[in-house]
mmCIF file of C-alpha atoms in Angstrom:
data_model
loop_
_atom_site.group_PDB
_atom_site.id
_atom_site.type_symbol
_atom_site.label_atom_id
_atom_site.label_comp_id
_atom_site.label_asym_id
_atom_site.label_seq_id
_atom_site.Cartn_x
_atom_site.Cartn_y
_atom_site.Cartn_z
ATOM 1 C CA MET A 1 -2.673 23.802 36.435
ATOM 2 C CA ASN A 2 -1.344 23.693 32.923
ATOM 3 C CA GLY A 3 -2.929 20.272 32.409
ATOM 4 C CA ASN A 4 -6.357 21.511 33.573
ATOM 5 C CA TRP A 5 -6.117 24.569 31.305
ATOM 6 C CA GLN A 6 -5.190 22.371 28.313
ATOM 7 C CA GLN A 7 -8.081 20.013 29.051
ATOM 8 C CA GLY A 8 -10.503 22.947 29.228
ATOM 9 C CA THR A 9 -9.389 24.391 25.921
ATOM 10 C CA ASP A 10 -9.632 20.975 24.214
ATOM 11 C CA GLY A 11 -13.198 20.563 25.444
ATOM 12 C CA ALA A 12 -14.158 24.036 24.248
ATOM 13 C CA ALA A 13 -12.646 23.345 20.830
ATOM 14 C CA ASP A 14 -14.583 20.073 20.518
ATOM 15 C CA ARG A 15 -17.847 21.785 21.491
ATOM 16 C CA LEU A 16 -17.198 24.589 18.972
ATOM 17 C CA LEU A 17 -16.531 22.080 16.174
ATOM 18 C CA ALA A 18 -19.703 20.181 17.049
ATOM 19 C CA VAL A 19 -21.789 23.402 16.936
ATOM 20 C CA LEU A 20 -20.290 24.422 13.594
ATOM 21 C CA SER A 21 -20.880 20.945 12.170
ATOM 22 C CA ASP A 22 -24.545 20.989 13.249
ATOM 23 C CA ALA A 23 -25.019 24.466 11.804
ATOM 24 C CA ALA A 24 -23.590 23.448 8.455
ATOM 25 C CA CYS A 25 -25.959 20.492 8.079
ATOM 26 C CA ALA A 26 -29.390 21.101 6.595
ATOM 27 C CA PRO A 27 -32.267 19.966 8.834
ATOM 28 C CA GLY A 28 -33.535 16.506 8.038
ATOM 29 C CA LEU A 29 -30.583 15.616 5.824
ATOM 30 C CA GLN A 30 -29.098 12.233 6.701
ATOM 31 C CA PHE A 31 -25.568 11.380 5.725
ATOM 32 C CA PRO A 32 -24.616 7.819 4.824
ATOM 33 C CA THR A 33 -22.167 6.022 7.064
ATOM 34 C CA PRO A 34 -18.849 6.264 5.237
ATOM 35 C CA PRO A 35 -16.575 3.264 4.711
ATOM 36 C CA HIS A 36 -13.314 2.979 6.630
ATOM 37 C CA SER A 37 -11.337 4.378 3.677
ATOM 38 C CA ALA A 38 -13.764 7.215 2.932
ATOM 39 C CA THR A 39 -12.087 10.229 1.353
ATOM 40 C CA PRO A 40 -13.433 13.657 0.382
ATOM 41 C CA ASN A 41 -14.921 13.975 -3.078
ATOM 42 C CA ARG A 42 -12.000 15.207 -5.135
ATOM 43 C CA ALA A 43 -11.038 15.091 -8.761
ATOM 44 C CA ALA A 44 -9.900 11.790 -10.246
ATOM 45 C CA PRO A 45 -6.615 10.802 -8.556
ATOM 46 C CA LYS A 46 -3.464 10.854 -10.616
ATOM 47 C CA ALA A 47 -2.144 7.512 -11.764
ATOM 48 C CA PHE A 48 0.859 6.330 -9.804
ATOM 49 C CA ARG A 49 3.535 3.935 -10.913
ATOM 50 C CA MET A 50 4.880 0.823 -9.294
ATOM 51 C CA ALA A 51 7.830 1.238 -6.917
ATOM 52 C CA LEU A 52 9.707 -1.594 -8.619
ATOM 53 C CA CYS A 53 12.163 -0.905 -11.421
ATOM 54 C CA ILE A 54 14.440 -2.918 -13.701
ATOM 55 C CA ARG A 55 17.969 -1.559 -13.709
ATOM 56 C CA LEU A 56 21.665 -2.411 -13.725
ATOM 57 C CA SER A 57 23.506 -3.263 -10.512
ATOM 58 C CA ARG A 58 27.301 -3.071 -10.496
ATOM 59 C CA PHE A 59 29.432 -5.943 -9.225
ATOM 60 C CA GLY A 60 32.982 -7.047 -9.952
ATOM 61 C CA ARG A 61 36.060 -5.222 -8.730
ATOM 62 C CA THR A 62 38.112 -2.131 -9.511
ATOM 63 C CA HIS A 63 38.774 -1.718 -13.250
ATOM 64 C CA ARG A 64 36.779 -4.929 -13.849
ATOM 65 C CA PRO A 65 33.078 -3.985 -13.818
ATOM 66 C CA PHE A 66 30.316 -6.542 -14.117
ATOM 67 C CA PHE A 67 26.604 -5.751 -14.020
ATOM 68 C CA ARG A 68 23.474 -7.678 -13.217
ATOM 69 C CA ILE A 69 20.054 -6.797 -14.590
ATOM 70 C CA LEU A 70 17.714 -6.785 -11.608
ATOM 71 C CA ALA A 71 14.072 -6.298 -10.802
ATOM 72 C CA ILE A 72 14.424 -4.340 -7.572
ATOM 73 C CA ASP A 73 12.648 -1.754 -5.442
ATOM 74 C CA LYS A 74 13.546 1.815 -6.389
ATOM 75 C CA ARG A 75 14.236 2.693 -2.762
ATOM 76 C CA CYS A 76 16.917 0.005 -2.352
ATOM 77 C CA HIS A 77 20.579 0.951 -2.559
ATOM 78 C CA ARG A 78 22.815 -0.075 -5.445
ATOM 79 C CA GLU A 79 23.630 -3.591 -4.191
ATOM 80 C CA GLY A 80 20.315 -4.092 -2.390
ATOM 81 C CA LYS A 81 18.339 -7.333 -2.286
ATOM 82 C CA ALA A 82 16.622 -7.893 -5.641
ATOM 83 C CA ASN A 83 13.256 -9.468 -6.361
ATOM 84 C CA GLU A 84 14.685 -11.344 -9.360
ATOM 85 C CA ILE A 85 17.855 -11.483 -11.455
ATOM 86 C CA LEU A 86 16.903 -11.064 -15.114
ATOM 87 C CA GLY A 87 20.299 -11.094 -16.824
ATOM 88 C CA THR A 88 23.914 -9.958 -16.856
ATOM 89 C CA TYR A 89 26.019 -7.397 -18.699
ATOM 90 C CA ASP A 90 29.807 -7.591 -19.129
ATOM 91 C CA PRO A 91 31.094 -4.368 -20.751
ATOM 92 C CA LEU A 92 34.621 -5.803 -21.218
ATOM 93 C CA ALA A 93 33.583 -8.913 -23.146
ATOM 94 C CA LYS A 94 34.116 -8.687 -26.894
ATOM 95 C CA GLU A 95 31.171 -10.748 -28.133
ATOM 96 C CA LYS A 96 27.634 -10.989 -26.775
ATOM 97 C CA ASN A 97 28.393 -9.094 -23.618
ATOM 98 C CA ILE A 98 24.722 -8.876 -22.558
ATOM 99 C CA GLN A 99 22.447 -11.759 -21.616
ATOM 100 C CA VAL A 100 18.867 -11.038 -20.631
ATOM 101 C CA ASP A 101 15.689 -13.064 -20.158
ATOM 102 C CA LEU A 102 13.406 -10.861 -22.248
ATOM 103 C CA PRO A 103 10.109 -12.712 -21.472
ATOM 104 C CA LYS A 104 10.681 -12.152 -17.736
ATOM 105 C CA VAL A 105 11.472 -8.484 -18.352
ATOM 106 C CA GLU A 106 8.248 -8.079 -20.333
ATOM 107 C CA ALA A 107 6.313 -9.875 -17.603
ATOM 108 C CA TRP A 108 7.602 -7.409 -15.006
ATOM 109 C CA VAL A 109 6.836 -4.470 -17.295
ATOM 110 C CA LYS A 110 3.250 -5.720 -17.694
ATOM 111 C CA GLU A 111 2.942 -5.684 -13.902
ATOM 112 C CA GLY A 112 3.967 -2.023 -13.853
ATOM 113 C CA ALA A 113 7.755 -2.152 -13.351
ATOM 114 C CA GLN A 114 9.725 0.714 -14.908
ATOM 115 C CA VAL A 115 12.858 0.084 -16.980
ATOM 116 C CA SER A 116 15.660 2.544 -16.231
ATOM 117 C CA PRO A 117 16.702 4.830 -19.136
ATOM 118 C CA ALA A 118 20.271 3.442 -19.132
ATOM 119 C CA LEU A 119 19.076 -0.152 -19.387
ATOM 120 C CA ARG A 120 16.468 0.709 -22.009
ATOM 121 C CA SER A 121 19.050 2.339 -24.261
ATOM 122 C CA LEU A 122 21.452 -0.566 -23.674
ATOM 123 C CA LEU A 123 18.815 -3.124 -24.668
ATOM 124 C CA LYS A 124 17.929 -1.060 -27.735
ATOM 125 C CA HIS A 125 21.613 -0.860 -28.732
ATOM 126 C CA HIS A 126 21.911 -4.674 -28.608
ATOM 127 C CA GLY A 127 18.696 -5.278 -30.545
ATOM 128 C CA TYR A 128 16.284 -6.048 -27.706
ATOM 129 C CA VAL A 129 12.877 -4.391 -28.094
ATOM 130 C CA LEU A 130 10.352 -4.243 -25.260
ATOM 131 C CA SER A 131 6.941 -4.759 -26.823
ATOM 132 C CA SER A 132 4.894 -4.681 -23.615
ATOM 133 C CA LYS A 133 3.062 -1.525 -22.673
ATOM 134 C CA PRO A 134 3.619 -0.643 -18.995
ATOM 135 C CA HIS A 135 0.551 -0.962 -16.817
ATOM 136 C CA VAL A 136 -0.154 2.163 -14.772
ATOM 137 C CA VAL A 137 -1.896 1.475 -11.458
ATOM 138 C CA GLY A 138 -4.921 3.681 -10.837
ATOM 139 C CA GLU A 139 -5.266 4.709 -14.465
ATOM 140 C CA ASN A 140 -8.973 3.883 -14.668
ATOM 141 C CA ARG A 141 -9.891 4.505 -11.035
ATOM 142 C CA ALA A 142 -13.375 5.961 -10.574
ATOM 143 C CA THR A 143 -14.208 8.793 -8.181
ATOM 144 C CA ASN A 144 -16.766 8.601 -5.371
ATOM 145 C CA THR A 145 -19.235 10.611 -7.454
ATOM 146 C CA GLU A 146 -19.008 8.194 -10.400
ATOM 147 C CA ILE A 147 -19.458 5.169 -8.138
ATOM 148 C CA ALA A 148 -22.525 6.728 -6.501
ATOM 149 C CA ALA A 149 -23.983 7.704 -9.891
ATOM 150 C CA LYS A 150 -23.756 4.109 -11.114
ATOM 151 C CA ALA A 151 -25.648 2.976 -8.010
ATOM 152 C CA GLY A 152 -28.340 5.608 -8.635
ATOM 153 C CA LYS A 153 -27.457 7.643 -5.529
ATOM 154 C CA THR A 154 -26.043 11.086 -4.810
ATOM 155 C CA TRP A 155 -22.671 11.091 -3.088
ATOM 156 C CA VAL A 156 -22.599 13.305 -0.002
ATOM 157 C CA LYS A 157 -19.409 14.266 1.752
ATOM 158 C CA PRO A 158 -19.320 12.644 5.219
ATOM 159 C CA THR A 159 -19.277 14.928 8.230
ATOM 160 C CA ARG A 160 -16.641 14.830 10.931
ATOM 161 C CA ARG A 161 -19.180 13.421 13.365
ATOM 162 C CA ALA A 162 -20.082 10.581 10.968
ATOM 163 C CA LEU A 163 -16.399 9.707 10.539
ATOM 164 C CA LEU A 164 -15.836 9.653 14.292
ATOM 165 C CA ARG A 165 -18.936 7.497 14.784
ATOM 166 C CA HIS A 166 -17.742 5.040 12.156
ATOM 167 C CA GLN A 167 -14.263 4.883 13.702
ATOM 168 C CA ALA A 168 -15.796 4.193 17.115
ATOM 169 C CA LYS A 169 -17.860 1.376 15.607
ATOM 170 C CA LEU A 170 -14.763 -0.201 14.061
ATOM 171 C CA LYS A 171 -12.866 0.147 17.332
ATOM 172 C CA ALA A 172 -15.665 -1.594 19.248
ATOM 173 C CA ALA A 173 -15.743 -4.429 16.685
ATOM 174 C CA ARG A 174 -11.981 -4.899 16.966
ATOM 175 C CA LYS A 175 -12.261 -4.962 20.760
ATOM 176 C CA VAL A 176 -14.892 -7.712 20.605
ATOM 177 C CA GLU A 177 -12.754 -9.785 18.235
ATOM 178 C CA LEU A 178 -9.727 -9.344 20.496
ATOM 179 C CA GLU A 179 -11.693 -10.489 23.547
ATOM 180 C CA LYS A 180 -12.932 -13.560 21.664
ATOM 181 C CA ALA A 181 -9.391 -14.428 20.576
ATOM 182 C CA ARG A 182 -8.103 -14.067 24.153
ATOM 183 C CA ALA A 183 -10.914 -16.225 25.501
ATOM 184 C CA ALA A 184 -10.247 -18.942 22.907
ATOM 185 C CA LYS A 185 -6.534 -18.852 23.729
ATOM 186 C CA ALA A 186 -7.252 -19.152 27.461
ATOM 187 C CA GLU A 187 -9.599 -22.107 26.874
ATOM 188 C CA ALA A 188 -7.001 -23.869 24.737
ATOM 189 C CA LYS A 189 -4.359 -23.302 27.401
ATOM 190 C CA SER A 190 -6.601 -24.655 30.157
ATOM 191 C CA ALA A 191 -7.495 -27.681 28.017
ATOM 192 C CA GLU A 192 -3.791 -28.468 27.586
ATOM 193 C CA ALA A 193 -3.170 -28.089 31.306
ATOM 194 C CA LYS A 194 -5.897 -30.601 32.342
ATOM 195 C CA PRO A 195 -4.357 -33.696 30.664
ATOM 196 C CA ALA A 196 -0.999 -32.793 32.179
ATOM 197 C CA ASP A 197 -2.532 -32.634 35.661
ATOM 198 C CA ALA A 198 -4.301 -35.955 35.134
ATOM 199 C CA ALA A 199 -1.089 -37.645 34.032
ATOM 200 C CA THR A 200 0.812 -36.446 37.120
ATOM 201 C CA PRO A 201 0.712 -39.176 39.851
ATOM 202 C CA ALA A 202 -0.740 -38.203 43.214
#
Protein backbone atom coordinates (compact mmCIF):
# COMPACT_ATOMS: atom_id res chain seq x y z
CA MET A 1 0.00 0.00 0.00
CA ASN A 2 2.82 2.35 0.82
CA GLY A 3 4.45 1.59 -2.53
CA ASN A 4 1.23 2.38 -4.45
CA TRP A 5 0.78 5.64 -2.53
CA GLN A 6 4.39 6.67 -3.26
CA GLN A 7 3.95 5.85 -6.95
CA GLY A 8 0.77 7.94 -7.10
CA THR A 9 2.38 10.96 -5.50
CA ASP A 10 5.40 10.73 -7.84
CA GLY A 11 3.11 10.69 -10.87
CA ALA A 12 1.15 13.68 -9.59
CA ALA A 13 4.36 15.61 -8.97
CA ASP A 14 5.61 14.88 -12.50
CA ARG A 15 2.29 16.00 -14.02
CA LEU A 16 2.35 19.20 -11.93
CA LEU A 17 5.91 20.01 -13.05
CA ALA A 18 4.96 19.39 -16.68
CA VAL A 19 1.94 21.75 -16.40
CA LEU A 20 4.04 24.46 -14.75
CA SER A 21 6.75 24.09 -17.39
CA ASP A 22 4.21 24.43 -20.23
CA ALA A 23 2.64 27.47 -18.58
CA ALA A 24 5.98 29.20 -18.22
CA CYS A 25 6.84 28.82 -21.91
CA ALA A 26 5.58 31.43 -24.34
CA PRO A 27 3.50 30.00 -27.21
CA GLY A 28 5.48 29.35 -30.34
CA LEU A 29 8.85 29.74 -28.64
CA GLN A 30 11.21 26.88 -29.46
CA PHE A 31 14.13 26.10 -27.22
CA PRO A 32 17.38 24.76 -28.66
CA THR A 33 18.44 21.27 -27.68
CA PRO A 34 21.06 21.79 -24.99
CA PRO A 35 24.41 19.99 -25.02
CA HIS A 36 25.13 17.25 -22.50
CA SER A 37 27.00 19.68 -20.23
CA ALA A 38 24.42 22.47 -20.48
CA THR A 39 24.32 24.68 -17.41
CA PRO A 40 22.06 27.59 -16.45
CA ASN A 41 23.13 31.02 -17.61
CA ARG A 42 25.07 32.34 -14.65
CA ALA A 43 27.77 34.90 -14.13
CA ALA A 44 31.29 34.10 -15.29
CA PRO A 45 32.59 31.18 -13.19
CA LYS A 46 35.39 31.85 -10.76
CA ALA A 47 38.83 30.70 -11.78
CA PHE A 48 39.95 27.56 -10.01
CA ARG A 49 43.47 26.40 -9.38
CA MET A 50 45.16 23.12 -10.12
CA ALA A 51 45.01 20.45 -7.40
CA LEU A 52 48.74 19.82 -7.70
CA CYS A 53 51.22 21.62 -5.47
CA ILE A 54 54.98 21.73 -4.99
CA ARG A 55 55.95 21.26 -1.36
CA LEU A 56 58.38 19.65 1.06
CA SER A 57 57.96 16.04 2.17
CA ARG A 58 59.78 14.89 5.31
CA PHE A 59 61.92 11.76 5.33
CA GLY A 60 64.85 10.65 7.45
CA ARG A 61 64.57 9.56 11.06
CA THR A 62 64.14 11.05 14.52
CA HIS A 63 66.42 14.05 15.11
CA ARG A 64 67.76 13.60 11.56
CA PRO A 65 65.26 15.24 9.19
CA PHE A 66 65.62 15.12 5.43
CA PHE A 67 63.17 16.64 2.96
CA ARG A 68 62.30 16.06 -0.65
CA ILE A 69 60.81 18.71 -2.91
CA LEU A 70 57.85 17.07 -4.62
CA ALA A 71 55.21 17.84 -7.18
CA ILE A 72 52.26 16.09 -5.56
CA ASP A 73 48.48 16.22 -5.31
CA LYS A 74 47.26 18.45 -2.48
CA ARG A 75 44.93 15.73 -1.22
CA CYS A 76 47.75 13.21 -0.70
CA HIS A 77 49.15 12.65 2.78
CA ARG A 78 52.63 13.75 3.79
CA GLU A 79 54.51 10.74 2.38
CA GLY A 80 52.07 10.11 -0.47
CA LYS A 81 53.03 9.07 -4.00
CA ALA A 82 54.47 12.06 -5.86
CA ASN A 83 54.16 12.96 -9.53
CA GLU A 84 57.83 13.99 -9.67
CA ILE A 85 60.77 14.59 -7.34
CA LEU A 86 62.18 18.05 -8.02
CA GLY A 87 64.94 18.32 -5.42
CA THR A 88 66.10 17.73 -1.86
CA TYR A 89 66.66 19.79 1.27
CA ASP A 90 68.97 18.82 4.15
CA PRO A 91 68.56 21.30 7.04
CA LEU A 92 71.54 19.82 8.95
CA ALA A 93 74.09 20.18 6.15
CA LYS A 94 76.43 23.14 6.53
CA GLU A 95 76.94 24.08 2.88
CA LYS A 96 74.48 24.02 -0.01
CA ASN A 97 71.83 22.16 1.89
CA ILE A 98 69.19 22.60 -0.84
CA GLN A 99 69.27 21.16 -4.35
CA VAL A 100 66.41 21.88 -6.71
CA ASP A 101 65.77 21.53 -10.44
CA LEU A 102 64.46 25.05 -11.03
CA PRO A 103 63.47 24.58 -14.73
CA LYS A 104 61.22 21.66 -13.75
CA VAL A 105 59.69 23.70 -10.94
CA GLU A 106 58.95 26.55 -13.36
CA ALA A 107 57.48 24.09 -15.85
CA TRP A 108 55.06 22.79 -13.20
CA VAL A 109 54.18 26.34 -12.15
CA LYS A 110 53.36 27.21 -15.78
CA GLU A 111 50.95 24.26 -15.81
CA GLY A 112 49.15 25.70 -12.78
CA ALA A 113 50.88 24.00 -9.82
CA GLN A 114 51.01 26.03 -6.60
CA VAL A 115 54.23 26.37 -4.59
CA SER A 116 53.68 26.07 -0.84
CA PRO A 117 54.49 29.20 1.23
CA ALA A 118 57.18 27.36 3.23
CA LEU A 119 58.97 26.18 0.09
CA ARG A 120 58.64 29.57 -1.59
CA SER A 121 60.27 31.35 1.34
CA LEU A 122 62.97 28.66 1.52
CA LEU A 123 63.81 29.06 -2.17
CA LYS A 124 63.87 32.84 -1.78
CA HIS A 125 66.21 32.55 1.23
CA HIS A 126 68.68 30.47 -0.84
CA GLY A 127 68.55 32.78 -3.85
CA TYR A 128 66.13 30.89 -6.10
CA VAL A 129 63.58 33.13 -7.83
CA LEU A 130 60.52 31.73 -9.61
CA SER A 131 60.02 33.85 -12.71
CA SER A 132 57.04 31.96 -14.13
CA LYS A 133 53.57 33.36 -13.63
CA PRO A 134 51.14 30.64 -12.48
CA HIS A 135 48.49 29.72 -15.00
CA VAL A 136 44.97 29.84 -13.58
CA VAL A 137 42.56 27.39 -15.22
CA GLY A 138 39.26 28.96 -16.26
CA GLU A 139 40.58 32.51 -16.09
CA ASN A 140 39.31 33.47 -19.55
CA ARG A 141 36.32 31.14 -19.72
CA ALA A 142 33.35 32.62 -21.59
CA THR A 143 29.75 32.36 -20.43
CA ASN A 144 26.90 30.82 -22.44
CA THR A 145 25.61 34.30 -23.29
CA GLU A 146 28.97 35.41 -24.72
CA ILE A 147 29.30 32.24 -26.79
CA ALA A 148 25.79 32.68 -28.21
CA ALA A 149 26.43 36.37 -28.94
CA LYS A 150 29.52 35.52 -30.99
CA ALA A 151 27.43 33.07 -33.03
CA GLY A 152 24.77 35.74 -33.61
CA LYS A 153 22.12 33.95 -31.53
CA THR A 154 20.27 34.61 -28.29
CA TRP A 155 20.98 32.13 -25.52
CA VAL A 156 17.81 30.71 -23.97
CA LYS A 157 17.81 28.73 -20.77
CA PRO A 158 16.83 25.10 -21.51
CA THR A 159 13.65 23.78 -19.95
CA ARG A 160 13.47 20.70 -17.78
CA ARG A 161 11.63 18.86 -20.53
CA ALA A 162 14.35 19.69 -23.08
CA LEU A 163 17.04 18.41 -20.70
CA LEU A 164 15.15 15.17 -20.10
CA ARG A 165 14.62 14.72 -23.85
CA HIS A 166 18.32 15.24 -24.51
CA GLN A 167 19.29 12.79 -21.76
CA ALA A 168 16.93 10.19 -23.23
CA LYS A 169 18.52 10.69 -26.65
CA LEU A 170 22.00 10.15 -25.21
CA LYS A 171 20.83 7.07 -23.33
CA ALA A 172 19.36 5.57 -26.52
CA ALA A 173 22.61 6.27 -28.42
CA ARG A 174 24.66 4.59 -25.70
CA LYS A 175 22.32 1.58 -25.77
CA VAL A 176 22.79 1.21 -29.53
CA GLU A 177 26.58 1.40 -29.20
CA LEU A 178 26.52 -1.19 -26.42
CA GLU A 179 24.43 -3.57 -28.52
CA LYS A 180 26.83 -3.17 -31.46
CA ALA A 181 29.83 -3.87 -29.22
CA ARG A 182 28.15 -6.99 -27.80
CA ALA A 183 27.27 -8.23 -31.27
CA ALA A 184 30.84 -7.70 -32.51
CA LYS A 185 32.20 -9.52 -29.46
CA ALA A 186 29.83 -12.45 -30.03
CA GLU A 187 30.82 -12.67 -33.71
CA ALA A 188 34.51 -12.66 -32.82
CA LYS A 189 33.94 -15.38 -30.24
CA SER A 190 32.02 -17.55 -32.71
CA ALA A 191 34.71 -17.02 -35.35
CA GLU A 192 37.36 -18.27 -32.90
CA ALA A 193 35.25 -21.28 -32.00
CA LYS A 194 34.81 -22.47 -35.63
CA PRO A 195 38.53 -23.14 -36.36
CA ALA A 196 38.79 -25.01 -33.07
CA ASP A 197 35.86 -27.25 -34.02
CA ALA A 198 37.34 -27.88 -37.46
CA ALA A 199 40.69 -28.87 -35.98
CA THR A 200 39.10 -31.39 -33.60
CA PRO A 201 39.15 -34.91 -35.19
CA ALA A 202 35.82 -36.67 -35.59
